[in-house]
Structures are given as C-alpha cells and as structure tokens.
XYZ file of C-alpha atoms in Angstrom:
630
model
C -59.359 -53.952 -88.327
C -61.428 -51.081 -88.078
C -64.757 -52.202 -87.798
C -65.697 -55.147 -89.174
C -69.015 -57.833 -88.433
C -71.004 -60.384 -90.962
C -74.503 -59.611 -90.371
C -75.980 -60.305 -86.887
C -72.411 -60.251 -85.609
C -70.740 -58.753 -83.079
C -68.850 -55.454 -83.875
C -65.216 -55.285 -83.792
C -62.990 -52.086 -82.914
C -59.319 -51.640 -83.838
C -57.565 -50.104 -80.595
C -56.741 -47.157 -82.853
C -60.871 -46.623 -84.074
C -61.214 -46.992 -80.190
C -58.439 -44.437 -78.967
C -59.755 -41.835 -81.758
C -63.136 -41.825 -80.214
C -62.160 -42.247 -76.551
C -60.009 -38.605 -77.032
C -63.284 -36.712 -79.184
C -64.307 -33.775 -76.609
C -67.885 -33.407 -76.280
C -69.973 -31.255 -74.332
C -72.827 -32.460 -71.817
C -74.229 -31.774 -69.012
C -72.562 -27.952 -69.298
C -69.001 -29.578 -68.690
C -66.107 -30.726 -71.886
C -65.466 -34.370 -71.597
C -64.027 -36.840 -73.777
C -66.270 -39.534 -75.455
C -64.761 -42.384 -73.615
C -66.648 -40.710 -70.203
C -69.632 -39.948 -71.694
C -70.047 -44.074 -72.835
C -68.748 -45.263 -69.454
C -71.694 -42.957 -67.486
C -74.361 -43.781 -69.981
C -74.046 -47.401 -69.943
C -73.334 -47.339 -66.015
C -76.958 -45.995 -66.123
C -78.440 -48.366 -68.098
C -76.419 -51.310 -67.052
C -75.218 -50.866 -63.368
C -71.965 -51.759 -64.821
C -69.034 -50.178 -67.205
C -68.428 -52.901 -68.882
C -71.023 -55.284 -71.046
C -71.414 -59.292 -71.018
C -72.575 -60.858 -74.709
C -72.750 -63.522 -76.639
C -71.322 -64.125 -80.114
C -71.006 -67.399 -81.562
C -72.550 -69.495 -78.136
C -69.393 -67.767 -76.241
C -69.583 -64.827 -73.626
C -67.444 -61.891 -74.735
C -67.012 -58.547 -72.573
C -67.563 -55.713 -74.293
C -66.163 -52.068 -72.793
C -68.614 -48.954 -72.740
C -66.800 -47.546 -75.711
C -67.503 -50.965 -77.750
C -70.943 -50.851 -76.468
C -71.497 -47.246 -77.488
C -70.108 -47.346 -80.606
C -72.221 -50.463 -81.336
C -75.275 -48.282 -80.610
C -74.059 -45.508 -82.893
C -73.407 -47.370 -86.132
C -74.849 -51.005 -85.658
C -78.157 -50.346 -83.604
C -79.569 -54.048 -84.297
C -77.065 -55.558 -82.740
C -77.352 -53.855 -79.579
C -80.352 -54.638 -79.542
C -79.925 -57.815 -78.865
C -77.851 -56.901 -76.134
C -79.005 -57.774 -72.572
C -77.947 -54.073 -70.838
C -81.059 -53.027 -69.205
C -80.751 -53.582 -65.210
C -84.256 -54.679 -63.451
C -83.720 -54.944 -60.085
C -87.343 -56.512 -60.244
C -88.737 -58.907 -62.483
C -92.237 -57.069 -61.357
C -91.176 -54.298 -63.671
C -91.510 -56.659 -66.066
C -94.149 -58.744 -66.049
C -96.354 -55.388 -65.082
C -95.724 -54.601 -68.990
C -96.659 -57.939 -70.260
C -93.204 -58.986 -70.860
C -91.885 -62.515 -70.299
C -89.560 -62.254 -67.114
C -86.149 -64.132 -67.004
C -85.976 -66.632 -63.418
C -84.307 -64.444 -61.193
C -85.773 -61.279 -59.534
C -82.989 -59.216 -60.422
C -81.410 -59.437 -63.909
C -80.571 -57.825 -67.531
C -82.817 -57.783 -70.291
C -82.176 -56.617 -74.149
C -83.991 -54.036 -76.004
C -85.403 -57.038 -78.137
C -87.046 -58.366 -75.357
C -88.482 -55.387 -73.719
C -89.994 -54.274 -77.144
C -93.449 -56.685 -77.140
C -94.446 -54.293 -73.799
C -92.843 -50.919 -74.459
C -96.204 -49.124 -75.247
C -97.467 -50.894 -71.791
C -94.042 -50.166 -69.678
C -94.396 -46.215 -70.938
C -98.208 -46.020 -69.909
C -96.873 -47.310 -66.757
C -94.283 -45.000 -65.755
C -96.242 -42.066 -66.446
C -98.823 -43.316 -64.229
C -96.597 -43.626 -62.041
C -94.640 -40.373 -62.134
C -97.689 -38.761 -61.465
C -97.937 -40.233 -58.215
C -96.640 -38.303 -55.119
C -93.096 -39.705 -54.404
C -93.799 -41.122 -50.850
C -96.271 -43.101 -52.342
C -94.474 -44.811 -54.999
C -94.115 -48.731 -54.723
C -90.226 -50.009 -55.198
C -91.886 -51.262 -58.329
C -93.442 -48.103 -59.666
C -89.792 -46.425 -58.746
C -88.078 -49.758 -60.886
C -90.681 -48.845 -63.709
C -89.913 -45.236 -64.211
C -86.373 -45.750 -63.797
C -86.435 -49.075 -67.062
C -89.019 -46.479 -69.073
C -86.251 -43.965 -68.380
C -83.662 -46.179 -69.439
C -85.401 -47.461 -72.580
C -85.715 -43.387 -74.078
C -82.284 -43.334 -73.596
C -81.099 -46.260 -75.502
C -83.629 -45.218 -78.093
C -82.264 -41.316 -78.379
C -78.473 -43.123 -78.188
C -79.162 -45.179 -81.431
C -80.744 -42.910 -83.649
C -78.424 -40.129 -82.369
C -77.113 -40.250 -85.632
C -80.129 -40.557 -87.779
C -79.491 -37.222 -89.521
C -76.554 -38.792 -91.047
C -77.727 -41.999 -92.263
C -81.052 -40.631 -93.959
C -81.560 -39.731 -97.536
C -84.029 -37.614 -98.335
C -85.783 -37.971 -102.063
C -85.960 -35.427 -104.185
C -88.846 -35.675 -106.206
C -91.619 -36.212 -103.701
C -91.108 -32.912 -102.501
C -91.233 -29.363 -104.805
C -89.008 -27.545 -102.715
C -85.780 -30.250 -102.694
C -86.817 -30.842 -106.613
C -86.528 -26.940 -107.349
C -82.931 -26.860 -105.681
C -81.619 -30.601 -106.405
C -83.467 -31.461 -109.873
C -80.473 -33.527 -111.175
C -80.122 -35.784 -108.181
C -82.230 -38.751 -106.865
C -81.249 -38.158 -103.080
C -79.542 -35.954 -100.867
C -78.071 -35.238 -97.348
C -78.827 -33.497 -94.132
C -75.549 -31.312 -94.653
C -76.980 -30.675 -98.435
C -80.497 -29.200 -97.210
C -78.806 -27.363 -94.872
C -75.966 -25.870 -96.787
C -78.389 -24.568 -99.938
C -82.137 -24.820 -99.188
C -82.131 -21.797 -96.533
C -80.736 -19.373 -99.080
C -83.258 -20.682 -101.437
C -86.200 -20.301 -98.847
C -85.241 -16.534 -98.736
C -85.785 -16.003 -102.429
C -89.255 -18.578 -102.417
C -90.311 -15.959 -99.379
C -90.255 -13.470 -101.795
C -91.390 -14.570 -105.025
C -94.104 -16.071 -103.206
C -96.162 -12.318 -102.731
C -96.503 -12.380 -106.161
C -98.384 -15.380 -106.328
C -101.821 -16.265 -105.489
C -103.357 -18.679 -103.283
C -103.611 -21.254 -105.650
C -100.052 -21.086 -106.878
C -98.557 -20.693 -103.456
C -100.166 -23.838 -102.301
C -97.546 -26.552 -103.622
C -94.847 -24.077 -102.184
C -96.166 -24.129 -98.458
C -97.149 -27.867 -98.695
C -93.836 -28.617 -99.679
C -92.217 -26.166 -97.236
C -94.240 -27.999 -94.817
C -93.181 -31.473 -95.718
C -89.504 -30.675 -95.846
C -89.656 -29.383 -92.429
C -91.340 -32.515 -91.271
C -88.691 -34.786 -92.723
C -85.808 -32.505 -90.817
C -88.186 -33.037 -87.728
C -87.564 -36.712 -87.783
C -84.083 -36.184 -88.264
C -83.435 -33.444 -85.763
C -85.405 -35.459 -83.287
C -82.362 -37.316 -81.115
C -79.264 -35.286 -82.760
C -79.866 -32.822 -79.463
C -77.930 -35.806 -77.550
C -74.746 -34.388 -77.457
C -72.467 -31.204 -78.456
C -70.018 -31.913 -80.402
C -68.760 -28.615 -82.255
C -67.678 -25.747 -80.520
C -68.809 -22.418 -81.397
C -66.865 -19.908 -83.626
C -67.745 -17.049 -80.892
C -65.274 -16.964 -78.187
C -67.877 -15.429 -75.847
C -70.338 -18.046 -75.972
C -69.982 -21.043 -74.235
C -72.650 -23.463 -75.152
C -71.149 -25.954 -77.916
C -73.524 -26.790 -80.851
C -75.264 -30.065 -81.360
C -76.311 -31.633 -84.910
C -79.884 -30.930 -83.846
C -78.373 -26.906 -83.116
C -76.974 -26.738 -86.235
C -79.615 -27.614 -88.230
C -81.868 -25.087 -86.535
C -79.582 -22.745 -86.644
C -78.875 -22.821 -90.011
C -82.542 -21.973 -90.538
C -82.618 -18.981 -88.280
C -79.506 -17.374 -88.052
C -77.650 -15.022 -90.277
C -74.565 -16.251 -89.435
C -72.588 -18.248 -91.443
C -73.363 -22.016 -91.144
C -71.014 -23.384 -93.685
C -68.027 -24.477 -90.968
C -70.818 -26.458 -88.469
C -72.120 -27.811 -91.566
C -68.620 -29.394 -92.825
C -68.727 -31.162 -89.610
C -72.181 -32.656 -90.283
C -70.914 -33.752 -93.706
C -67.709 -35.960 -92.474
C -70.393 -37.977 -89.702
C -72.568 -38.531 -93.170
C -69.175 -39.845 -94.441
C -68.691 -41.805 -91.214
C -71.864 -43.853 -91.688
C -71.269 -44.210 -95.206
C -67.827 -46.015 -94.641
C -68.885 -48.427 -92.086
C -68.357 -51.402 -94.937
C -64.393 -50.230 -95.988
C -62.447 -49.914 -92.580
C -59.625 -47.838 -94.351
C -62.366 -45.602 -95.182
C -63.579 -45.217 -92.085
C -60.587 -44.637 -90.114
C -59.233 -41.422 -92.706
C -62.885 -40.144 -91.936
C -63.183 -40.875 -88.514
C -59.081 -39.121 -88.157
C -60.711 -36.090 -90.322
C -63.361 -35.589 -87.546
C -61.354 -36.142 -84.683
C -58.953 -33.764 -86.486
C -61.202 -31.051 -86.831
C -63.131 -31.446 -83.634
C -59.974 -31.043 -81.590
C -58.909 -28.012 -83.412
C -62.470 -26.039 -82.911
C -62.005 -27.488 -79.283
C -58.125 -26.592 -78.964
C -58.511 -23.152 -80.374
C -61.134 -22.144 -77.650
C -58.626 -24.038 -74.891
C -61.547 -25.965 -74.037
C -59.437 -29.445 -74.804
C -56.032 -29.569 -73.130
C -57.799 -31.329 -69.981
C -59.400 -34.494 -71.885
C -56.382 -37.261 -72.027
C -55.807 -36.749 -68.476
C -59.549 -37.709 -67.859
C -59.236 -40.406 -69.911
C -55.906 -41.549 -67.878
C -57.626 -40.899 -64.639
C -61.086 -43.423 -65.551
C -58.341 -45.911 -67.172
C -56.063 -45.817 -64.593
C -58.870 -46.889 -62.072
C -56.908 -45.483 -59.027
C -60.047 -45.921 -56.881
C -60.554 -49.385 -57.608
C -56.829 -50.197 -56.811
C -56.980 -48.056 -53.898
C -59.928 -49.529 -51.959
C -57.948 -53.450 -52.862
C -54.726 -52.031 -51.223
C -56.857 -50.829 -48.014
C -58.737 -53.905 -47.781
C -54.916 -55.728 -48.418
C -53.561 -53.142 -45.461
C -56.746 -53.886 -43.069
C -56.052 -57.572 -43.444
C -52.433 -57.312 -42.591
C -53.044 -55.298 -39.405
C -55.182 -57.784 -38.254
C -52.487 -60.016 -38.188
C -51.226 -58.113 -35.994
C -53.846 -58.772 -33.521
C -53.138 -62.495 -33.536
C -49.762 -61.882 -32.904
C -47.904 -60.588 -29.540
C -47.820 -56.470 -29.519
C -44.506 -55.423 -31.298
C -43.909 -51.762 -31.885
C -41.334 -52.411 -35.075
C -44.353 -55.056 -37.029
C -47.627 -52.520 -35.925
C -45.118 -49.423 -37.316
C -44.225 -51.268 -40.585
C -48.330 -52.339 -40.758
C -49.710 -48.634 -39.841
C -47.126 -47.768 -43.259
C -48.998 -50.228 -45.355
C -52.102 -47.387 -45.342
C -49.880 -45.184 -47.414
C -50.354 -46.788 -50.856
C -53.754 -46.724 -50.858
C -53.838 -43.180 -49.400
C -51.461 -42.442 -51.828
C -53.934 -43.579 -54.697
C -56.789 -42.002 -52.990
C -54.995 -38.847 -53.102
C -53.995 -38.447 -56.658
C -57.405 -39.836 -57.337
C -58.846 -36.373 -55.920
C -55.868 -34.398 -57.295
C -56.555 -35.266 -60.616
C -60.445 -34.523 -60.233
C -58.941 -30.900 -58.980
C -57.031 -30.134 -62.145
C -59.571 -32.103 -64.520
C -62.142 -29.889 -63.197
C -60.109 -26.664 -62.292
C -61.733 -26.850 -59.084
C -61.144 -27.343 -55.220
C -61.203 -30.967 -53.804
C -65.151 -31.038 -53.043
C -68.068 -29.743 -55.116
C -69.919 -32.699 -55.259
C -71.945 -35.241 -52.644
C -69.582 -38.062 -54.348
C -66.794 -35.846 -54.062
C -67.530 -35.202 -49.981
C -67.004 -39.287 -49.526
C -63.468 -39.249 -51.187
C -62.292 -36.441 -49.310
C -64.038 -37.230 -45.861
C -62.589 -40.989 -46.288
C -58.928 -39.487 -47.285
C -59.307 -37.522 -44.196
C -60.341 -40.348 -41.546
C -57.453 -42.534 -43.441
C -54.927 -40.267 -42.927
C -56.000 -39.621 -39.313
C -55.995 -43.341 -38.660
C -52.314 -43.105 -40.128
C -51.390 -40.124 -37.677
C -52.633 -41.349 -34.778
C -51.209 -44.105 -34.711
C -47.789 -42.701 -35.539
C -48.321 -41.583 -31.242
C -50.392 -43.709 -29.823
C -49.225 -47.283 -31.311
C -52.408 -49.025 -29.758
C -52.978 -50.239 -33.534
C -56.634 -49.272 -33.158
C -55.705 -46.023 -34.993
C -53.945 -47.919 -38.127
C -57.339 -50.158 -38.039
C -60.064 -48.009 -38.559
C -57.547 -45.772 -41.150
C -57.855 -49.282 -42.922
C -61.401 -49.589 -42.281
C -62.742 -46.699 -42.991
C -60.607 -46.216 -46.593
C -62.118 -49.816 -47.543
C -65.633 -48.788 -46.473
C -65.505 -45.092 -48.153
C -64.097 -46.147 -51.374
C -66.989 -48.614 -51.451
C -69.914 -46.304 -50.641
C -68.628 -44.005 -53.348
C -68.728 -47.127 -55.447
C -72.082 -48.007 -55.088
C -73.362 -44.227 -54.982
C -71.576 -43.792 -57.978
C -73.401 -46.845 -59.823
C -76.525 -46.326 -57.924
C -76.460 -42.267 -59.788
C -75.082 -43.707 -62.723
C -74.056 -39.876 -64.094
C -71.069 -38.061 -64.409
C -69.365 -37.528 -60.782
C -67.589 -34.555 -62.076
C -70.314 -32.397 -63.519
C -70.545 -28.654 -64.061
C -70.546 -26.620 -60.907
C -74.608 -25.895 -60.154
C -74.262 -21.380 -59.873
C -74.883 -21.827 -56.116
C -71.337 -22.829 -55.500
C -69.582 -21.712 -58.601
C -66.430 -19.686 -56.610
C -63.603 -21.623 -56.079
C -62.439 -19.370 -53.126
C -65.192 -20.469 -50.578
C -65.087 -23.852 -52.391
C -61.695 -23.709 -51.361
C -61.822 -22.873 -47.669
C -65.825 -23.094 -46.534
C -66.527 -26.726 -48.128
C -63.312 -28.152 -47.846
C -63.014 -27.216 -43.933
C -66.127 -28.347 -43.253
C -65.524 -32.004 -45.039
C -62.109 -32.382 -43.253
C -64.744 -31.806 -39.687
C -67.627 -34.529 -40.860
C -64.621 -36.855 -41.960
C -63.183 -35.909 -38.429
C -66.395 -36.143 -36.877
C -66.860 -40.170 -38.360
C -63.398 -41.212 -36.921
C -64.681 -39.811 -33.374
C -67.793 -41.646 -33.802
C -65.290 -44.977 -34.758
C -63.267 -44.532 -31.691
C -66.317 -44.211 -29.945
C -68.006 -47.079 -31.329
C -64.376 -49.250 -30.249
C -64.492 -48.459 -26.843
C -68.462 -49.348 -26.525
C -67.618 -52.724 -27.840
C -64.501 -53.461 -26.304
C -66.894 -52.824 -23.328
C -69.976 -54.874 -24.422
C -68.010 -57.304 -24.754
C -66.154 -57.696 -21.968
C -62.530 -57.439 -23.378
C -59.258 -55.546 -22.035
C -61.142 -55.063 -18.724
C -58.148 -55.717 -17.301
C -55.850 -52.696 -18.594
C -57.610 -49.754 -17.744
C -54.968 -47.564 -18.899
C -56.420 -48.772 -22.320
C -59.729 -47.342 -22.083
C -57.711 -44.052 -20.527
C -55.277 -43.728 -23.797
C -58.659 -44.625 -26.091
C -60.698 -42.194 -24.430
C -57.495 -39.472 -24.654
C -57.255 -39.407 -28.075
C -61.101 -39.885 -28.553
C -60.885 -36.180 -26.740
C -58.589 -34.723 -29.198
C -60.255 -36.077 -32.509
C -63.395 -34.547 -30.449
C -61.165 -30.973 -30.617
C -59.994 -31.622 -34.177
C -63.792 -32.056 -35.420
C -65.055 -28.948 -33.345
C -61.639 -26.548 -34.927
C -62.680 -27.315 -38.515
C -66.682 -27.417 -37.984
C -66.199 -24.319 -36.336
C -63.750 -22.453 -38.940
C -66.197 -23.968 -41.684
C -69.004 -22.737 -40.477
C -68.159 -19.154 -39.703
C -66.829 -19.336 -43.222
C -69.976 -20.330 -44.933
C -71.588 -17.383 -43.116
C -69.142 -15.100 -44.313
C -69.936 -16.341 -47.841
C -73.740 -16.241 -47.346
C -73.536 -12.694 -46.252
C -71.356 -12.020 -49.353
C -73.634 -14.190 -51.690
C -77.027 -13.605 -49.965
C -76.750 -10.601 -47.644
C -77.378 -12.471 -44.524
C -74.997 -14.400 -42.652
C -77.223 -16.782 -40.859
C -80.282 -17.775 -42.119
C -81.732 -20.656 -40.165
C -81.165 -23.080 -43.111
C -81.003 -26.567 -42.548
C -77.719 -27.182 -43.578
C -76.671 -24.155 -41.288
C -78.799 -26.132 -38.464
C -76.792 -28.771 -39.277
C -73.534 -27.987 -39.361
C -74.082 -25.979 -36.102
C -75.139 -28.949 -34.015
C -71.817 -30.707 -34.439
C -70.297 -27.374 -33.126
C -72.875 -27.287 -30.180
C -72.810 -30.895 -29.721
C -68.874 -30.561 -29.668
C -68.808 -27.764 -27.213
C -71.130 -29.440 -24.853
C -69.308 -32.391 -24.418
C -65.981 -31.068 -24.377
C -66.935 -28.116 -21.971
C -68.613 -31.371 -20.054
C -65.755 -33.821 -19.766
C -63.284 -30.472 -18.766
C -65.806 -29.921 -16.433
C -66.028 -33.336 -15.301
C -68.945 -34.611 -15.637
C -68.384 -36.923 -18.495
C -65.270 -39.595 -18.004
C -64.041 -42.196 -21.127
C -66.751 -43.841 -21.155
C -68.838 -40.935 -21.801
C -67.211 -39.513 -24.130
C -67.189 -42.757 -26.247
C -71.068 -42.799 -26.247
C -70.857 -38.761 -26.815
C -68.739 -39.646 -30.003
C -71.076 -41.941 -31.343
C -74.095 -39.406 -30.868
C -71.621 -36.914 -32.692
C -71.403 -39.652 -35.431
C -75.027 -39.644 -35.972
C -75.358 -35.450 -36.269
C -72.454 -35.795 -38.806
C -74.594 -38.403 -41.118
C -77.729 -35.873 -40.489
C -75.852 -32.427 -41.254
C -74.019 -34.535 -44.233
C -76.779 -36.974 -45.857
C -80.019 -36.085 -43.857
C -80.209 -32.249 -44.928
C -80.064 -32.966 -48.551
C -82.856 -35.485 -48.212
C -85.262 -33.057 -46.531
C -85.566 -31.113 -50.162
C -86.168 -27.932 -48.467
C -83.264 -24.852 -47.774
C -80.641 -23.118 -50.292
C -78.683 -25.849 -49.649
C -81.245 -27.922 -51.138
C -78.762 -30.117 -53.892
C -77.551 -33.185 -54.551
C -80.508 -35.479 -54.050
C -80.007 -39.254 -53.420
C -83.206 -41.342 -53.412
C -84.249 -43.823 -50.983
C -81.979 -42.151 -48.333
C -84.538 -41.923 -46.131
C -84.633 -45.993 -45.062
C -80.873 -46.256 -45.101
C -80.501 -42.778 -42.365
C -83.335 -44.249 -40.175
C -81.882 -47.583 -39.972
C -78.145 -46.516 -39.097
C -79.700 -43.725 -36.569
C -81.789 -46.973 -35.125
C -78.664 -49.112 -34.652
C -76.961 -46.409 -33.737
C -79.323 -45.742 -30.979
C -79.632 -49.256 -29.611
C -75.730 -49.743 -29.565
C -75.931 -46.435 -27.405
C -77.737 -47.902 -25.189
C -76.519 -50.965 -24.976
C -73.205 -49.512 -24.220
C -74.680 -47.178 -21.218
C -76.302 -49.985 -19.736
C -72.996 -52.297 -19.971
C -71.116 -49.205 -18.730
C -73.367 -48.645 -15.805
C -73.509 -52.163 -14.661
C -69.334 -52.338 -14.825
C -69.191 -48.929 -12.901
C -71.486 -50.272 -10.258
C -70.130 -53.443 -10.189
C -66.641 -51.534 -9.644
C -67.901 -49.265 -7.053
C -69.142 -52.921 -5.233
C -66.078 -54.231 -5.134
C -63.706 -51.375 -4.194
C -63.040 -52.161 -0.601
C-alpha cells in the first residue's frame, strides 16, 4: 500500500512511497541533501532519537524519521498524538501549567503540550532575554521545548499552501479572474492573478476613490490569505533555480513571492507547486498518489540533475542507512573485550598479534565512514567540531594499532580499542545532543579545501596524537598508584619510550599545523599571527611539547615525568580543541557547544588531582627506592 489509515490511525508507507521520498534532494541549511536526512536531523532534534515509539491499537510500533515526517506532512493529527518532544525536566512542564508524566525525564505529544503553549512561549522569551550565565537548566530546557514546539508547528503546516482552497466570491479580485469557479489553488493565483494585477494597476488611475476602494480592499485581502499560506512553506527548498549562476534553490514560500515580483517567468516553479496540490489531494487513492508522488520526484531530480547538484544524494542515503558508525563503535567495544582476555591469560606474542588485528574492522568502518563524508561533501576529512572527533579517534585507533605492531606490551592494542569505543560514543551523544546536520555547508571562514586539506587535517592528526600521549600517560600513573608491575622496571622504561615518541609525533604535526594556519591567515587575513585564542592554543601544545622533550633530553625529566607531562599535554589538547570554542571570542570563534563549560572544568579537575596523586605516589616510590639501595 501506499498510504493508507482509518481515521485516528496510524499511517502506513509502502517501501516504494518511502524510497521515492528518501531520494527527493532538498536544499537546507545552504547544503543539497536528500529528504531521508533532513527527517532523521529534524526528529533527532525534537526527539533525541531517529527513530519514534507509538501506539496503535494498545501495541507499541516503531516508527522511522521518514514515517514520522511524512506523518507530519500529510496526516498532522495523528502526529499529534505522538509523544516526540524530549523534556529532560518535568519542571519545563509543570512551569507552563501542563500535567507532567512520573519521571523527570520523558516524551510528551503535541496534544499534551497544547493546554500550556501560550504559557511555555511567554516563558522562553523571558527567558531568552536573560544573560546566558544566568539561565537555570530549566529556563535552558524551556527555550529549547518552545523551540521544539515552532518547529513541529512550521513542519505540519509546511504544506498548507497546498491543501487550502481559496473562495472565490468573497473576494473581487479572485471573482474578476475565476468567476466560473467556486474555489481555487495556490498554483492558480499564482499562475494568472499577477498578470491580472498589472492590468487592475492600470485601469485603476482612471478611477476615483470611491471606485478604487473594492479593488484595494480586495487586493488587500487576497494578499492576506497568501500570507497565511506562505507563512511555513519557507521550510525547505525544494526546486532548483533555472539560472545556472545562482545557487540558492527556491522554496514554495519563494515562489509565491516571486511570482509577484519578478519578471521572470514563473510558470515552471509553479508546475511544481501544482503536482504537491495533487499530492495532498490523492492521499485517499494510493495509486494516485504514488503516479503523483513519481511525477514530483521525477521532475525534482531532473531540475536537480541538470544543475549536477544531485549525483551525491543515494550515497548519503547509503552512508546514514548503512550506519557504519554504529557498527564500528560495537566492533571496538567487541575488540576491547577480546584484548582483555588477553590480560587474564599468560603473555603470548601469536594471541596479543591476532587480538591487536581485531582493531582493523572497526577502523576499517571508521574509515569509510569519513571517506564517504569526504566525497558526500567534496571536502577534506575535517570541517566540522563533529568531524574533528572521527578523525582524532581514527587517528589514536590506528596509533594504538601501530604501536603495538613494535612494542607488543598490549597496552598499545588497548587504548586503540578504548579510545575508538569512547570517540565513536562522544560523537554519538554530541551528535544527538546538536541534533542538526553534521555535514553542513562550509561557514566562508574555512571554505578552501587546500588549507582544509593540510592546516586542519595536520593539526587533528596532533590533538588525536596529543590524547594517546595523555592515555599512555594516564597508564603509567596508574600502574603506579596502584602498585602493579613494580617489579619489571623495564616496563615502565619501554612505556615511558614510546610515551617519548608519541610526545615527538604530537609536537611534528602541531608544529607543521600550526605554521600552516599562519601561512593561511597571512593569505586570508594579512597577518600571520594574530594572538587569537585558537593560535594561543594550538601553540601551547607546541611549547608544552618542546619543553618537555628539550627537558627529558636534557635530563631532567625521567618516565615517570614524562607520564605526568603527557597527561598535562592531554589537558592543553582538550583546551586548544573544546575550551577555545567555548570562550566565544577570536576568528576562530565557531562551532559552539553549550554547557561545555561544566564538563572542561570537571575533566581539568580530575585531571589535576590524578596528577597529583601520581607525583606524590611517584615521589614516595623514588624515595623509598633511594632508602633501600644499599
């Protein structure tokens, strides 16, 4: 079936309705996607979640984004009904007079956020206007449901100017133009009243006041009625423009201004209107609606395809269905698990090298995850903050894998494991926690894929380089705190070696990176140092680098040392990489997270206490050592 429901009922989409839509380019956010990634973002905002819990008939039925947003589209009261607003606070809630479910954090549906929406809005622009460091997690939980709410509301009555009809003989201008019809459409109005307008313009100097009244009041109501109409058809873009030059795609709500106000002819952006009018007007015969819905996708992808602007969208929709990430992070958490079986078990050079190879599937994964981001977005692997924890995890992964390809201490192979499991799930849950596209356009301050190429890039491979140190470090500090392998100092030796050369490998590529970026801010900005904070940043790893490496070839730092000196180089990494951004201020000033600033201070705090906990355990061993040597 196409799409078929009794009333109140659940919607239900053939696979072929469903693969039509998924493959419809639209264009948002300044980037050509398909559909299918524009629902999976949009109810990720709303819902924390791609996929949709509800009931239908007492039973609990999952229903994708694609289901969910075409439910919005064409059956808005059912979605309302729908419980696919997140509160992480049931204090949201209640502050708007609405009854709260039991537990703190749960999902409400439209319906039952509707008694207090007048409430909730009055709310959240109370509390907008408050400075941010002064906002209460609730007010922040407030703004963000309001939020949610207008976008639900724009979603479903996205297509409004396809489903109204607009009477005829309340108003003298549609009467003039349509006297032999009851009712007409959007694409009608558009298609004859602006010639008509043109000719009422000028008969109208020849009139007097009295008989140019009804005209204006009528011009004036007509425009109303299109105001109502044109009000949420802004959403999205759906038609590309005739114009090869220009690059901005037209929405409904365009077109319908546009049609009004430019000499241009209208009459192929209006065909397009007429066939979603057609859409809505099929929902009840599913053979109808598929030949109308294959007529749209038919002439969407040829505007699309004739501009090249669509030969990118089923590999998109491969690359969200194929879920590489998801697999990925199971297969590292499968890999960590078996290489800590090899801790239980007697050291064996042939089991810890067949282990360390269990880290390439899910580097594998990882890999063709970010490849296929590269040629989705005909761009280098990082341009994003989301993007920076894929590539910085596929970095320490891989080193985990190298290093322990010579060193064979399995400590390597573990943190590889470790840190791919732990990446993959921060990008997870900064991904939800956003809840918007992670491959959006390029903002103008970075749009050059040459120093994307080689400043960003070599930087990222340094921070990812820069975390493994800080892991190694971290390792020895433990090993120490808690007494283990005191016995084999050679340990602590090899450790501390290759601790040394990560050390190196994070100072080459910080260093190359950041000479780089000055090369490209003297190119971009006329200056090649500028004091900026993300300069500042990135030039304390270097400094920090050099210090302790000119320091332990100088000899005043041993392995123990440079494990806390790792660990310190850890925490300028999560500053230079996360902290910067936060501070708002600098050209560098993008890709905001919220509520960073609690998470940085409490990792710099254990951080710091885990330093010194490990100097003090180091110091008491050295003494103790220097006691006992006869």
């Amino acid at each position: 079936m196409v799409a078929s429901m009794a009333a109140a009922e659940i919607p239900v989409w053939s696979d072929d309705v469903l693969d039509l839509f998924a493959s419809i380019p639209v264009q948002e956010s300044g980037r050509i996607k398909p559909l299918d990634t524009v629902a999976r973002f949009y109810l990720l905002r709303l819902n924390g979640k791609r996929s949709l819990r509800v009931e239908n008939d007492g039973k609990s039925q999952s229903r994708s984004s694609l289901e969910w947003f075409l439910d919005c589209l064409f059956y808005p009261e059912v979605t309302d009904t729908y419980r696919c607003f997140s509160v992480d606070s049931y204090e949201a809630v209640t502050a708007a007079g609405i009854e709260a479910h039991g537990k703190k954090r749960d999902r409400y549906s439209y319906h039952e956020l509707q008694p207090g929406l007048d409430r909730l809005m009055s709310l959240a622009q109370k509390a907008a206007e408050l400075p941010p460091e002064t906002q209460t997690f609730v007010d922040t939980q407030i703004i963000t449901l309001a939020g949610n709410v207008l976008a639900y509301e724009s979603l479903t009555h996205f297509l409004d100017f396809a489903k109204i009809r607009y009477e005829t003989e309340n108003n003298a201008i549609l009467t003039s133009v349509f006297n032999d019809r009851e009712t007409v459409r959007t694409s009608d109005i558009l298609e004859k009243i602006p010639k008509h307008m043109e000719t009422l313009i000028e008969q109208s100097h020849q009139l007097s006041d009295e008989e140019r009244q009804p005209l204006s009041q009528g011009i004036n109501q007509l425009f109303s009625l299109l105001d109502h109409a044109v009000l949420n058809a802004g959403l999205f873009a759906f038609l590309a423009p005739d114009e090869r030059e220009e690059n901005v795609w037209l929405s409904p709500a365009d077109i319908m201004e546009q049609s009004f106000e430019s000499t241009a002819s209208m009459d192929g952006y209006i065909e397009g209107l007429r066939i979603f009018e057609a859409m809505t007007d099929s929902l009840t015969s599913p053979s109808a609606f598929y030949d109308t819905l294959r007529n749209l996708h038919r002439v969407l992808i040829s505007r699309a395809t004739a501009r090249n602007e669509y030969k990118h969208i089923n590999l998109e929709i491969h690359y969200y269905r194929a879920n590489y990430l998801f697999f990925s992070q199971w297969l590292f958490l499968t890999s960590f698990l078996l290489i800590a079986i090899t801790w239980l078990r007697k050291k064996s050079d042939g089991w810890s090298l067949l282990m360390n190879f269990s880290l390439l599937p899910p580097i594998a994964l990882l890999a063709i995850s970010i490849t296929l981001r590269c040629i989705i977005r005909e761009r280098p692997p990082v341009t994003t903050l989301y993007e920076t924890i894929l590539f910085s995890t596929l970095i320490a992964a891989l080193l985990g894998f190298a290093l322990e390809l010579v060193s064979r201490n399995r400590i390597s192979m573990s943190l590889g494991a470790l840190f791919g499991l732990l990446g993959l799930f921060f990008a997870w849950r900064y991904e939800a926690r956003e809840g918007t596209d992670t491959m959006p356009a390029v903002i103008a301050v970075l749009d050059t894929n040459f120093w994307l190429a080689i400043h960003v890039t070599t930087i990222i491979i340094g921070y990812g380089a820069g975390l493994f140190t800080a892991a190694l470090g971290h390792v020895s500090v433990f090993l120490r705190i808690l007494r283990l392998k005191q016995h084999r100092p050679s340990f602590f030796n090899d450790l501390g070696r290759i601790t040394y050369g990560v050390f190196s490998f994070c100072l080459v590529f910080t260093l190359i990176g950041t000479v780089l970026g000055g090369i490209w801010a003297a190119q971009s900005w006329g200056r090649f140092w500028g004091w900026d904070p993300k300069e500042n940043g990135a030039l304390l790893i270097v400094l920090w680098a050099l210090a302790i490496l000119h320091a332990r070839r100088g000899g005043y730092l041993r392995h123990d040392g440079i494990a806390l000196s790792a660990i310190v180089l850890g925490m300028i990494v999560v500053f230079a990489w996360w902290g910067v951004n936060a501070l708002g201020v600098g050209l560098h000033s993008y890709g905001f997270t919220s509520g960073i600033w609690g998470v940085l201070l409490a990792f710099w705090a254990v951080e710091t206490a885990i330093i010194l906990a490990g100097a003090v355990t180091m110091w008491f061993y050295r003494d103790k050592k220097r006691l006992s040597a006869p």
